[in-house]
N, CA and C of each residue as an Amber inpcrd file, in Angstrom:
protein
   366
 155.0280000 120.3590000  79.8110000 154.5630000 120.6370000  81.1460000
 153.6180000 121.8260000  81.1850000 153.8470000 122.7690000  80.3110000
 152.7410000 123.8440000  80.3130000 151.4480000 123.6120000  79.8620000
 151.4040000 122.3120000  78.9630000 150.1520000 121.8940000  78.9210000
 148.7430000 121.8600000  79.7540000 149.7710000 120.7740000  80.6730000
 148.5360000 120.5180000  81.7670000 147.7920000 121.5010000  82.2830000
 148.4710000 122.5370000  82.7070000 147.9550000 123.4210000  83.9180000
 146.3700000 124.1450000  82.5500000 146.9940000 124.5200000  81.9570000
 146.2070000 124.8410000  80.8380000 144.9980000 124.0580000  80.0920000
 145.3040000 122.8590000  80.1820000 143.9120000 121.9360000  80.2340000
 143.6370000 121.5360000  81.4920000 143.9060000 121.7540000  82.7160000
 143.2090000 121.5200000  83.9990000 142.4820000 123.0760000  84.3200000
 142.7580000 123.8240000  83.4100000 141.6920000 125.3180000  84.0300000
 141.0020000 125.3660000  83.1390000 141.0640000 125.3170000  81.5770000
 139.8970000 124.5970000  80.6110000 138.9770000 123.4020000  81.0650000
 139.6660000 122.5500000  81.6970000 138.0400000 121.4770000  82.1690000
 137.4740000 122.2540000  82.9990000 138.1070000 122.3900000  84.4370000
 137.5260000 123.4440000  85.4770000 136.4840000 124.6510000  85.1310000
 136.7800000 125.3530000  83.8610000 135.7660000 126.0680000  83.4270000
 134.9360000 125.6740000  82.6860000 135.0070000 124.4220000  81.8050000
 133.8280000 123.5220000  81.0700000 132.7560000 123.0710000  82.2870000
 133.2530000 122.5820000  83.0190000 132.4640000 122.1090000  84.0990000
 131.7180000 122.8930000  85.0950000 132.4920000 124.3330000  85.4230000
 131.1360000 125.0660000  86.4070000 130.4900000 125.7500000  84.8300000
 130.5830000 125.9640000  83.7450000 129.7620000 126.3510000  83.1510000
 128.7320000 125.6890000  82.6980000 128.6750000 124.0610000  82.8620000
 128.1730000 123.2560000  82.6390000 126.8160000 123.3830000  83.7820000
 127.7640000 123.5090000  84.6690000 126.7340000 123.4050000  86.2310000
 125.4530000 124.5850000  85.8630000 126.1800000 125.7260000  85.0760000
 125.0150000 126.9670000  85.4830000 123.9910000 126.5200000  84.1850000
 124.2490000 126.0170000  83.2560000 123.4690000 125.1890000  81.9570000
 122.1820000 124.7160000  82.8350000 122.1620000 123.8230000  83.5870000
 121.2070000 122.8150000  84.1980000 119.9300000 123.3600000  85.4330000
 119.8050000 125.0500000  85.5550000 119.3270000 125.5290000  85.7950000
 117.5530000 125.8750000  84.9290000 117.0320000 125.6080000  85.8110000
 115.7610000 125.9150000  84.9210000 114.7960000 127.0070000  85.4890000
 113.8590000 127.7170000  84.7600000 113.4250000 128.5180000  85.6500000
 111.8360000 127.4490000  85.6350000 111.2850000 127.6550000  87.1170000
 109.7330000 127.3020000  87.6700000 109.0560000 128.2320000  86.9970000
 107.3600000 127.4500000  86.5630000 106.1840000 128.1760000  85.9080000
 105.3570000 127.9210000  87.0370000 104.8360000 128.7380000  87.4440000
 103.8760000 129.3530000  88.4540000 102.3290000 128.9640000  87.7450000
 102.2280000 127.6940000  88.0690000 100.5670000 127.2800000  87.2970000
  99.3780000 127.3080000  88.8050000  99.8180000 127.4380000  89.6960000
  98.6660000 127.5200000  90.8330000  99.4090000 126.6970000  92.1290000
  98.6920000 125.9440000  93.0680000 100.0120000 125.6290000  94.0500000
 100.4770000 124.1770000  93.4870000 101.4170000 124.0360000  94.3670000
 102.1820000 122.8320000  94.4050000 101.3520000 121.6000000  94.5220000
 100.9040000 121.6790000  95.6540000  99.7480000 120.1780000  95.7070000
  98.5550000 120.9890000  96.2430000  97.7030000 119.5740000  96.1650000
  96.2750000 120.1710000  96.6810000  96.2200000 118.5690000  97.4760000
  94.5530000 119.1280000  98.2610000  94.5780000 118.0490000  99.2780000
  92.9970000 117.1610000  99.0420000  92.5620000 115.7940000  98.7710000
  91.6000000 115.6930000  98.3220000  90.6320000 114.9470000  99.4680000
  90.0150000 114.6590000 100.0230000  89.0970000 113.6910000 100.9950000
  88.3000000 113.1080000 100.6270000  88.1620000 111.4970000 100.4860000
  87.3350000 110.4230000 100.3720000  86.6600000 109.8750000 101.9010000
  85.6180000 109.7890000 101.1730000  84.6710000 108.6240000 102.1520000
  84.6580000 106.9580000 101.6010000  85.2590000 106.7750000 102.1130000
  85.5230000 105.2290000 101.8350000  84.9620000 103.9730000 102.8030000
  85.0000000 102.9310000 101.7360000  84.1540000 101.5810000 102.4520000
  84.9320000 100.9510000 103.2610000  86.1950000 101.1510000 103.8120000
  87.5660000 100.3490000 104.0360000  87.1630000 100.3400000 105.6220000
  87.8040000  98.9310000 106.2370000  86.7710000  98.6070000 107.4750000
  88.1480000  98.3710000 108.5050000  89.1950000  98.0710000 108.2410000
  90.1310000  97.7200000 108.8870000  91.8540000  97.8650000 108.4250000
  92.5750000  97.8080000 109.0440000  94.6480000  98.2390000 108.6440000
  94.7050000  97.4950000 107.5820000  94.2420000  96.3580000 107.2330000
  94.2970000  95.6080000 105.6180000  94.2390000  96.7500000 104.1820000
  92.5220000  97.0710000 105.0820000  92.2580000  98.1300000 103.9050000
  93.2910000  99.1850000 103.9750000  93.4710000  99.5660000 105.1820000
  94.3390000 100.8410000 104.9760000  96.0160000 100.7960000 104.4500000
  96.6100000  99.8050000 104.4190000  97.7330000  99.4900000 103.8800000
  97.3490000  99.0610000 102.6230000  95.8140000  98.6470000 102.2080000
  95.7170000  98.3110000 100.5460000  95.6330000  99.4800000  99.9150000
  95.0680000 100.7530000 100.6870000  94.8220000 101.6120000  99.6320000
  95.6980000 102.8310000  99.6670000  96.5240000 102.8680000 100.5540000
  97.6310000 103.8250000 100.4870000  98.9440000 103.0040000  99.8970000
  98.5900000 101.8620000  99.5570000 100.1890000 101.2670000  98.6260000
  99.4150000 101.8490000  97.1470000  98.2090000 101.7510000  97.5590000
  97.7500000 101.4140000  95.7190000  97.5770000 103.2730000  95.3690000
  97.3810000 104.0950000  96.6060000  97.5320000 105.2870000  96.0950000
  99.0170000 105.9320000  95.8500000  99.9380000 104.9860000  96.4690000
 101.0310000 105.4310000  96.2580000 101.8500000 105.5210000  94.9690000
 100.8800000 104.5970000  94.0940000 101.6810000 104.5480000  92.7650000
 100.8080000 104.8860000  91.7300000  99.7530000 105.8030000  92.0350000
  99.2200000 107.0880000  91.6720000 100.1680000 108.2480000  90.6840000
 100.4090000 108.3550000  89.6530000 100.9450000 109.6580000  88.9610000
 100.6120000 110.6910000  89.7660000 101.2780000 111.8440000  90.6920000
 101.2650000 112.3660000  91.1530000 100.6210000 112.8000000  92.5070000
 100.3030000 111.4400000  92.8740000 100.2840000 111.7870000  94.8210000
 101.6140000 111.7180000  94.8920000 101.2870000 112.5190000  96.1580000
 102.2410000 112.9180000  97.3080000 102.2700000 112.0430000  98.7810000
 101.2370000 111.9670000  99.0370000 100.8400000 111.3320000 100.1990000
  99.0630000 110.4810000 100.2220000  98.9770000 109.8560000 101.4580000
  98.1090000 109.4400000 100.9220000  97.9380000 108.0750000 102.1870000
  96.9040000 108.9680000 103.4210000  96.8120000 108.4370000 104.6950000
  95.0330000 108.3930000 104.9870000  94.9940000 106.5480000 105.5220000
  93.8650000 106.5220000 105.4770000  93.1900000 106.4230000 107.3420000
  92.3160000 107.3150000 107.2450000  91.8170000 107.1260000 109.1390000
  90.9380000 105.7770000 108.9560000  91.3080000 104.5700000 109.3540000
  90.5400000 103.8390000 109.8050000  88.7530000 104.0670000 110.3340000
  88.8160000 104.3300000 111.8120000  87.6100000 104.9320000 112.6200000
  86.3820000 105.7810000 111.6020000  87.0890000 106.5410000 110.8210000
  86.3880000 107.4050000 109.9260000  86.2800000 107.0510000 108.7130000
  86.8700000 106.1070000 108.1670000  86.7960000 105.7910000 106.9010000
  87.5090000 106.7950000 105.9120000  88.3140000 107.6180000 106.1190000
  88.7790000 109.2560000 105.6440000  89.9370000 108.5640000 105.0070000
  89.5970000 108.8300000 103.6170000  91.2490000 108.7260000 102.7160000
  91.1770000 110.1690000 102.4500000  92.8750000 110.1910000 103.0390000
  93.0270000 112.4400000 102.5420000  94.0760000 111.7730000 101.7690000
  94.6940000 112.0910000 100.5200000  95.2620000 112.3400000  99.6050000
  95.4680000 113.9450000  99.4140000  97.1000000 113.7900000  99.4880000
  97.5210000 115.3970000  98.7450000  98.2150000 114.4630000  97.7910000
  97.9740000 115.7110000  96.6570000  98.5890000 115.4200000  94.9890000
  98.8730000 116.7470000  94.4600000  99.5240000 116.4920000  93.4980000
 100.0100000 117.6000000  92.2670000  99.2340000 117.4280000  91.2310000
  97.9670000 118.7260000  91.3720000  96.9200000 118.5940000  90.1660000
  97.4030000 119.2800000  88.8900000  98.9600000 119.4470000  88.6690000
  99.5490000 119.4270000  87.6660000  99.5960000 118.0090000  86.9300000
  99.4630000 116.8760000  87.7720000  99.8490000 115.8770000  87.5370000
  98.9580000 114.4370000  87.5280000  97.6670000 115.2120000  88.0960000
  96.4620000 114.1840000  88.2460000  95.2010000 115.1600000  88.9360000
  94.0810000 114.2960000  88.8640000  92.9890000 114.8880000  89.7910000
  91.8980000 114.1200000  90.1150000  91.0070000 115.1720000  90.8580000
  89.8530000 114.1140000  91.9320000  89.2480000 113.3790000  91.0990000
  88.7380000 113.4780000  90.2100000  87.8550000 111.9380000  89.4580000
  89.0720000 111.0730000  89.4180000  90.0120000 111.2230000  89.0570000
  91.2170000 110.1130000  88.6640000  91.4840000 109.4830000  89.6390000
  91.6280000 109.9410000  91.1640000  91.7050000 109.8690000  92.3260000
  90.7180000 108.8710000  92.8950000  89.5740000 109.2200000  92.5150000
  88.5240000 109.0250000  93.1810000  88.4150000 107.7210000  92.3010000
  88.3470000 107.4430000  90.8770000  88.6330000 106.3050000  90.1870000
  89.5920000 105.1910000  90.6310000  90.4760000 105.4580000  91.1790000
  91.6550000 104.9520000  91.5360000  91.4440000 103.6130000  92.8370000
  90.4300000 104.6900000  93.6640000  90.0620000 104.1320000  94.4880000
  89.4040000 103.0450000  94.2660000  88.2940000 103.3100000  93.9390000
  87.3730000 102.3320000  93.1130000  87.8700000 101.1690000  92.4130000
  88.9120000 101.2540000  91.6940000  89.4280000 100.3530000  91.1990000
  90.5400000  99.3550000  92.2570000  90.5340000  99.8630000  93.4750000
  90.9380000  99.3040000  94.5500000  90.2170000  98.1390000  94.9970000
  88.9260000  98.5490000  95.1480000  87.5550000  97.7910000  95.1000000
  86.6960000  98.6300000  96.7770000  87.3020000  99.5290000  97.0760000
  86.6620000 100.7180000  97.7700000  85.5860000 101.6470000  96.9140000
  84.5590000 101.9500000  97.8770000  83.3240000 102.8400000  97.4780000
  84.5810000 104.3480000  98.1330000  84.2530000 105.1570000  97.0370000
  84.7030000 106.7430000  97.2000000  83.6580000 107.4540000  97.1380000
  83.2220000 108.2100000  97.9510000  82.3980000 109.3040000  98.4910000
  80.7140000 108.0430000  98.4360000  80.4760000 108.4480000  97.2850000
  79.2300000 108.3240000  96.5410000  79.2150000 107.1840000  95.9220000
  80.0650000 106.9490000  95.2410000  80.6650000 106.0340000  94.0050000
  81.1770000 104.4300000  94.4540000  80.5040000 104.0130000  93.8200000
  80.3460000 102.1550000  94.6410000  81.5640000 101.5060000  93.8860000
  82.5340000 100.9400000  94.2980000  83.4690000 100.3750000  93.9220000
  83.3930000  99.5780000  93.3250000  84.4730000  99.6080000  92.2760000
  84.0570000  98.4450000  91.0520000  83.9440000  97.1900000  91.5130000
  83.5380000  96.4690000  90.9000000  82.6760000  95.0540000  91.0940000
  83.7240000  93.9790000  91.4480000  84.7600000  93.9060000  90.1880000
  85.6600000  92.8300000  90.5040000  87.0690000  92.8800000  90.5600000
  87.0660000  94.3300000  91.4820000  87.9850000  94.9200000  92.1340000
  87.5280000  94.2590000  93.8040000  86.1310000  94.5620000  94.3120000
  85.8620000  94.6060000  95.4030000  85.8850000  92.8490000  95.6800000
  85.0270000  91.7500000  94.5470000  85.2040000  90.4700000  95.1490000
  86.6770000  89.9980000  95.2080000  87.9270000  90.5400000  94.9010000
  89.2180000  90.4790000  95.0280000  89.5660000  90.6040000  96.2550000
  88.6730000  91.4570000  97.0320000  89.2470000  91.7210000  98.2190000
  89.4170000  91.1600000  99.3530000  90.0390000  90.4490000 100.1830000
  89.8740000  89.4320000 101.5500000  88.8630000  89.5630000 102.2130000
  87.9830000  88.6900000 102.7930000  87.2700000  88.6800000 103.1920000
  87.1880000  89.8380000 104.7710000  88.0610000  89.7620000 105.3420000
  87.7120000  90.8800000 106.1000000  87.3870000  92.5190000 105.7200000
  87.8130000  92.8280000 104.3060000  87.8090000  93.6870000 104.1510000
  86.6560000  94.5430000 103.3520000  85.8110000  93.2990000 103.3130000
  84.3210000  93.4840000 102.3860000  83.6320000  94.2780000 103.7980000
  82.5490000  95.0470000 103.0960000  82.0710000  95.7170000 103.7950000
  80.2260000  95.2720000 104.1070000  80.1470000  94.0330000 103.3250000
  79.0740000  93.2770000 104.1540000  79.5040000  92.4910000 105.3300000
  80.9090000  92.5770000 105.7890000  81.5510000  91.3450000 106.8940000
  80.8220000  91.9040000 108.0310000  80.2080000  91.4650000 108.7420000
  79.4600000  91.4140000 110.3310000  80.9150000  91.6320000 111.1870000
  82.0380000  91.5630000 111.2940000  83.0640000  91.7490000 111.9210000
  83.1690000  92.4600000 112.6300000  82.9510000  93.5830000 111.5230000
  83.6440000  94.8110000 111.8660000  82.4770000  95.4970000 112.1640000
């Protein structure tokens, strides 16, 4: 019977010492995220649900909301973890024009027809 008590305060102390083990200390490399802004070809909620799913699985966005009216993709990311050409590539490979940069070719004929940006539609 004297056992137990004696291996129930031995686990008890294996275990919060365990807890303080799993502590790590943070490296201070610059901030947390940064925030990036595209000019994009995207004409309608199609586009904008195509390119915030497809930025969502981005290595290190965070967020990633597109204004319709303005054509404005803002992306915040962890440029620990990615950055604006990659970003801006990303897009492109969506089959969206980013800033300057004309969206890849057969990314863009992939895209539904409403969402081409020769459509008279919109």
């Amino acid at each position: 019977m004297k056992f137990f008590p004696s291996f129930l305060l031995s686990c008890l102390l294996l275990i919060s010492s365990g807890a303080f083990a799993q502590t790590t200390k943070s490296k201070a490399k610059g901030p947390a995220t940064a925030t990036l802004q595209l000019k994009t070809s995207a004409v309608c909620d199609m586009c904008k649900a195509r390119l915030e799913k497809a930025m969502a699985y981005e290595k290190g966005v965070q967020q990633a909301t597109l204004d319709v009216p303005s054509q404005m993709l803002t992306v915040t990311f962890r440029p620990d973890k990615t950055n604006a050409a990659a970003l801006t590539s990303a897009v492109q490979k969506t089959g969206y024009d980013a800033n300057d940069q004309q969206a890849d070719d057969k990314a863009y004929e992939r895209l539904p027809e409403c969402c081409k940006k020769t459509n008279d539609v919109h």
